[in-house]
CSV table of C-alpha atoms in Angstrom, one decimal:
chain,number,residue,atom,x,y,z
P,1,ARG,CA,-5.9,11.5,-37.1
P,2,TRP,CA,-9.5,12.7,-37.9
P,3,ASP,CA,-11.2,9.5,-38.4
P,4,ARG,CA,-14.9,9.8,-37.9
P,5,LYS,CA,-16.3,6.5,-36.7
P,6,THR,CA,-19.8,5.5,-35.8
P,7,GLY,CA,-20.2,4.2,-32.3
P,8,PHE,CA,-23.1,2.9,-30.3
P,9,GLU,CA,-25.1,4.5,-27.5
P,10,LEU,CA,-25.0,3.3,-23.9
P,11,PHE,CA,-28.7,4.1,-23.5
P,12,GLU,CA,-30.8,0.9,-23.1
P,13,LYS,CA,-27.6,-1.3,-23.2
P,14,ARG,CA,-27.2,-4.0,-20.6
P,15,ILE,CA,-24.1,-3.8,-18.5
P,16,GLY,CA,-23.0,-6.7,-16.2
P,17,LEU,CA,-20.9,-5.9,-13.1
P,18,ILE,CA,-18.9,-8.7,-11.5
P,19,GLY,CA,-18.9,-7.3,-8.0
P,20,LEU,CA,-21.1,-4.7,-6.4
P,21,GLY,CA,-18.7,-3.4,-3.8
P,22,ARG,CA,-17.8,0.3,-3.5
P,23,ILE,CA,-16.4,0.6,-7.1
P,24,GLY,CA,-19.0,-1.5,-8.6
P,25,GLN,CA,-21.6,0.7,-7.0
P,26,GLU,CA,-20.0,3.8,-8.5
P,27,VAL,CA,-20.0,2.2,-12.0
P,28,ALA,CA,-23.6,1.2,-11.5
P,29,ARG,CA,-24.6,4.8,-10.6
P,30,ARG,CA,-22.9,6.2,-13.7
P,31,ALA,CA,-24.4,3.4,-15.9
P,32,ARG,CA,-27.9,4.2,-14.7
P,33,ALA,CA,-27.2,7.9,-15.4
P,34,PHE,CA,-26.7,6.9,-19.0
P,35,GLY,CA,-30.0,5.0,-19.1
P,36,MET,CA,-28.3,1.5,-19.0
P,37,GLU,CA,-29.9,-1.6,-17.6
P,38,VAL,CA,-27.5,-2.8,-14.8
P,39,HIS,CA,-27.1,-6.4,-14.0
P,40,ALA,CA,-24.7,-7.7,-11.3
P,41,PHE,CA,-23.3,-10.9,-9.7
P,42,GLY,CA,-21.3,-11.1,-6.5
P,43,ASN,CA,-20.9,-12.5,-3.1
P,44,TYR,CA,-21.5,-9.0,-1.5
P,45,TRP,CA,-25.0,-7.7,-2.2
P,46,PRO,CA,-26.0,-4.2,-1.0
P,47,ASP,CA,-29.8,-4.7,-0.9
P,48,VAL,CA,-30.7,-1.0,-0.4
P,49,PHE,CA,-28.4,0.2,-3.1
P,50,ALA,CA,-29.5,-2.5,-5.6
P,51,THR,CA,-33.2,-1.7,-5.0
P,52,GLU,CA,-32.6,2.1,-5.3
P,53,PHE,CA,-30.8,1.7,-8.6
P,54,GLY,CA,-33.0,-1.1,-10.0
P,55,ILE,CA,-30.0,-3.5,-10.3
P,56,ILE,CA,-30.9,-7.0,-11.5
P,57,ARG,CA,-29.3,-9.8,-9.5
P,58,HIS,CA,-27.9,-12.8,-11.1
P,59,PRO,CA,-27.4,-16.2,-9.3
P,60,SER,CA,-24.2,-17.0,-11.3
P,61,LEU,CA,-21.5,-15.6,-13.6
P,62,ASP,CA,-22.9,-17.7,-16.5
P,63,SER,CA,-26.4,-16.1,-16.0
P,64,LEU,CA,-24.8,-12.7,-15.9
P,65,PHE,CA,-22.8,-13.2,-19.2
P,66,ALA,CA,-25.8,-14.6,-21.0
P,67,ALA,CA,-27.9,-11.5,-20.2
P,68,VAL,CA,-25.8,-8.5,-21.0
P,69,ASP,CA,-24.0,-6.5,-23.8
P,70,ILE,CA,-21.0,-5.3,-21.7
P,71,ILE,CA,-19.2,-7.0,-18.9
P,72,SER,CA,-17.2,-5.0,-16.3
P,73,PRO,CA,-15.4,-6.8,-13.5
P,74,HIS,CA,-14.9,-5.1,-10.1
P,75,THR,CA,-13.8,-7.9,-7.9
P,76,ASN,CA,-10.7,-9.1,-6.0
P,77,LEU,CA,-8.4,-11.6,-7.8
P,78,THR,CA,-8.7,-15.0,-6.2
P,79,ASP,CA,-8.4,-18.6,-7.3
P,80,ASP,CA,-12.1,-18.4,-8.2
P,81,THR,CA,-11.9,-15.3,-10.3
P,82,LEU,CA,-8.7,-15.9,-12.0
P,83,HIS,CA,-9.6,-15.8,-15.8
P,84,CYS,CA,-13.3,-15.8,-15.0
P,85,ILE,CA,-13.7,-14.0,-18.3
P,86,ASP,CA,-12.9,-16.9,-20.6
P,87,THR,CA,-13.8,-18.5,-23.9
P,88,ARG,CA,-16.9,-20.4,-22.5
P,89,ARG,CA,-18.4,-17.2,-20.9
P,90,LEU,CA,-17.5,-14.9,-23.7
P,91,ALA,CA,-19.4,-17.3,-26.1
P,92,MET,CA,-22.6,-16.7,-24.0
P,93,MET,CA,-22.7,-12.9,-24.8
P,94,PRO,CA,-24.4,-11.5,-28.0
P,95,GLU,CA,-22.2,-10.8,-31.0
P,96,GLY,CA,-20.6,-7.3,-30.8
P,97,SER,CA,-20.3,-7.2,-27.1
P,98,TRP,CA,-17.7,-5.3,-25.0
P,99,VAL,CA,-15.5,-6.1,-22.0
P,100,ILE,CA,-14.3,-3.2,-19.9
P,101,ASN,CA,-11.7,-4.2,-17.4
P,102,THR,CA,-10.6,-1.7,-14.8
P,103,GLY,CA,-10.4,-4.4,-12.1
P,104,ARG,CA,-7.6,-6.8,-12.4
P,105,GLY,CA,-5.7,-7.9,-15.6
P,106,GLU,CA,-5.7,-11.5,-14.6
P,107,LEU,CA,-9.5,-11.6,-14.4
P,108,ILE,CA,-9.5,-12.1,-18.1
P,109,ASP,CA,-8.1,-14.9,-20.2
P,110,GLN,CA,-6.2,-12.8,-22.6
P,111,THR,CA,-6.1,-15.5,-25.3
P,112,ALA,CA,-9.8,-15.8,-25.1
P,113,VAL,CA,-10.4,-12.1,-25.4
P,114,ILE,CA,-8.1,-11.9,-28.4
P,115,ALA,CA,-9.9,-14.7,-30.1
P,116,ALA,CA,-13.3,-13.2,-29.4
P,117,LEU,CA,-12.1,-9.8,-30.8
P,118,ASP,CA,-10.8,-11.5,-34.0
P,119,SER,CA,-14.0,-13.5,-34.5
P,120,GLY,CA,-16.3,-10.5,-34.0
P,121,LYS,CA,-17.9,-11.9,-30.9
P,122,LEU,CA,-16.5,-8.9,-29.1
P,123,ALA,CA,-16.6,-5.5,-30.7
P,124,GLY,CA,-14.0,-4.2,-28.4
P,125,TYR,CA,-12.0,-4.5,-25.3
P,126,ALA,CA,-11.2,-1.6,-23.0
P,127,ALA,CA,-8.8,-1.8,-20.0
P,128,ASP,CA,-6.9,0.2,-17.4
P,129,VAL,CA,-5.2,-2.9,-16.2
P,130,LEU,CA,-3.1,-5.6,-17.7
P,131,ASP,CA,-1.8,-9.0,-16.6
P,132,GLU,CA,1.7,-7.5,-16.6
P,133,GLU,CA,2.4,-3.9,-15.7
P,134,PRO,CA,4.1,-2.2,-17.3
P,135,PRO,CA,3.5,-4.3,-20.3
P,136,ALA,CA,6.2,-5.6,-22.7
P,137,ALA,CA,6.3,-3.7,-26.0
P,138,ASP,CA,5.0,-6.8,-27.8
P,139,HIS,CA,2.1,-7.4,-25.4
P,140,PRO,CA,-0.7,-8.7,-27.7
P,141,LEU,CA,-3.5,-6.4,-26.4
P,142,LEU,CA,-1.4,-3.2,-26.9
P,143,HIS,CA,-1.5,-3.3,-30.7
P,144,HIS,CA,-5.0,-4.9,-31.4
P,145,PRO,CA,-7.1,-2.5,-33.4
P,146,LYS,CA,-10.2,-3.3,-31.3
P,147,VAL,CA,-8.5,-2.6,-28.0
P,148,ILE,CA,-8.2,0.6,-25.9
P,149,ILE,CA,-5.7,0.5,-23.1
P,150,THR,CA,-4.8,3.2,-20.5
P,151,PRO,CA,-1.8,2.8,-18.2
P,152,HIS,CA,-3.6,2.0,-14.9
P,153,ILE,CA,-4.6,5.6,-14.2
P,154,GLY,CA,-8.3,5.2,-13.7
P,155,SER,CA,-8.0,6.4,-10.0
P,156,ARG,CA,-5.1,8.8,-10.6
P,157,THR,CA,-6.4,12.3,-10.3
P,158,PHE,CA,-5.2,15.3,-8.5
P,159,GLU,CA,-8.1,14.9,-6.1
P,160,SER,CA,-7.8,11.2,-5.4
P,161,VAL,CA,-4.2,11.0,-4.6
P,162,PRO,CA,-4.4,12.8,-1.3
P,163,ARG,CA,-7.5,10.8,-0.4
P,164,GLN,CA,-5.7,7.6,-1.1
P,165,ALA,CA,-2.8,8.7,1.1
P,166,MET,CA,-5.1,9.7,3.9
P,167,LYS,CA,-7.0,6.4,3.7
P,168,SER,CA,-3.7,4.5,3.9
P,169,LEU,CA,-2.6,6.6,6.9
P,170,THR,CA,-6.0,6.1,8.6
P,171,ASN,CA,-5.8,2.3,8.0
P,172,LEU,CA,-2.3,2.1,9.5
P,173,ILE,CA,-3.3,4.1,12.6
P,174,ASN,CA,-6.5,2.0,13.0
P,175,ALA,CA,-4.4,-1.4,12.6
P,176,LEU,CA,-2.0,-0.2,15.2
P,177,LYS,CA,-4.8,0.6,17.6
P,178,GLY,CA,-6.4,-2.9,16.8
P,179,GLU,CA,-9.4,-1.4,15.0
P,180,GLY,CA,-10.7,-2.5,11.6
P,181,GLU,CA,-9.4,-1.3,8.2
P,182,THR,CA,-11.6,-0.1,5.4
P,183,ASN,CA,-11.1,-0.8,1.6
P,184,CYS,CA,-8.7,-3.7,2.4
P,185,ALA,CA,-8.3,-5.6,-0.8
P,186,ASN,CA,-7.0,-8.8,0.7
P,187,GLY,CA,-9.4,-9.3,3.6
P,188,VAL,CA,-9.1,-8.4,7.2
P,189,ILE,CA,-5.5,-8.2,8.4
């Protein structure tokens, strides 16, 4: 279809990153390239990087949600982060905000996001991850008119697949030698 819709610019929008690790930093770099104001919250804080890119640090998730137009989580799924994007926090955001989730499907309370989309609080929700993958045909986010879903392919490029394989192999060899792993999602093993 050739539907011409009017969108909004990223320039001068405020994006809030939950987590400023390796992926959060890459998103921050790209956001700054588009002229966005980058805010972040997380346990890990790379001082040099944050200073270089002018990232505004928040003391809490609540503070972050209240300050931004777009929320993008890049954190591990833990008991503390399960459904950290919920009704209460979405209510803190301005009308017409967006949530972009390429982290973990369970970071969002799906019912809260759908309610916020239906009320107009959220202008849209975009995700590369869902709470169940692959999703059932009747998954409520798949058919919502304000939702964009891709099938968990954000890191799936011809170039990245060999890098991921090599990183896995390197981690296996390092573990067998008693050395540390890198990019370990579930902590040190």
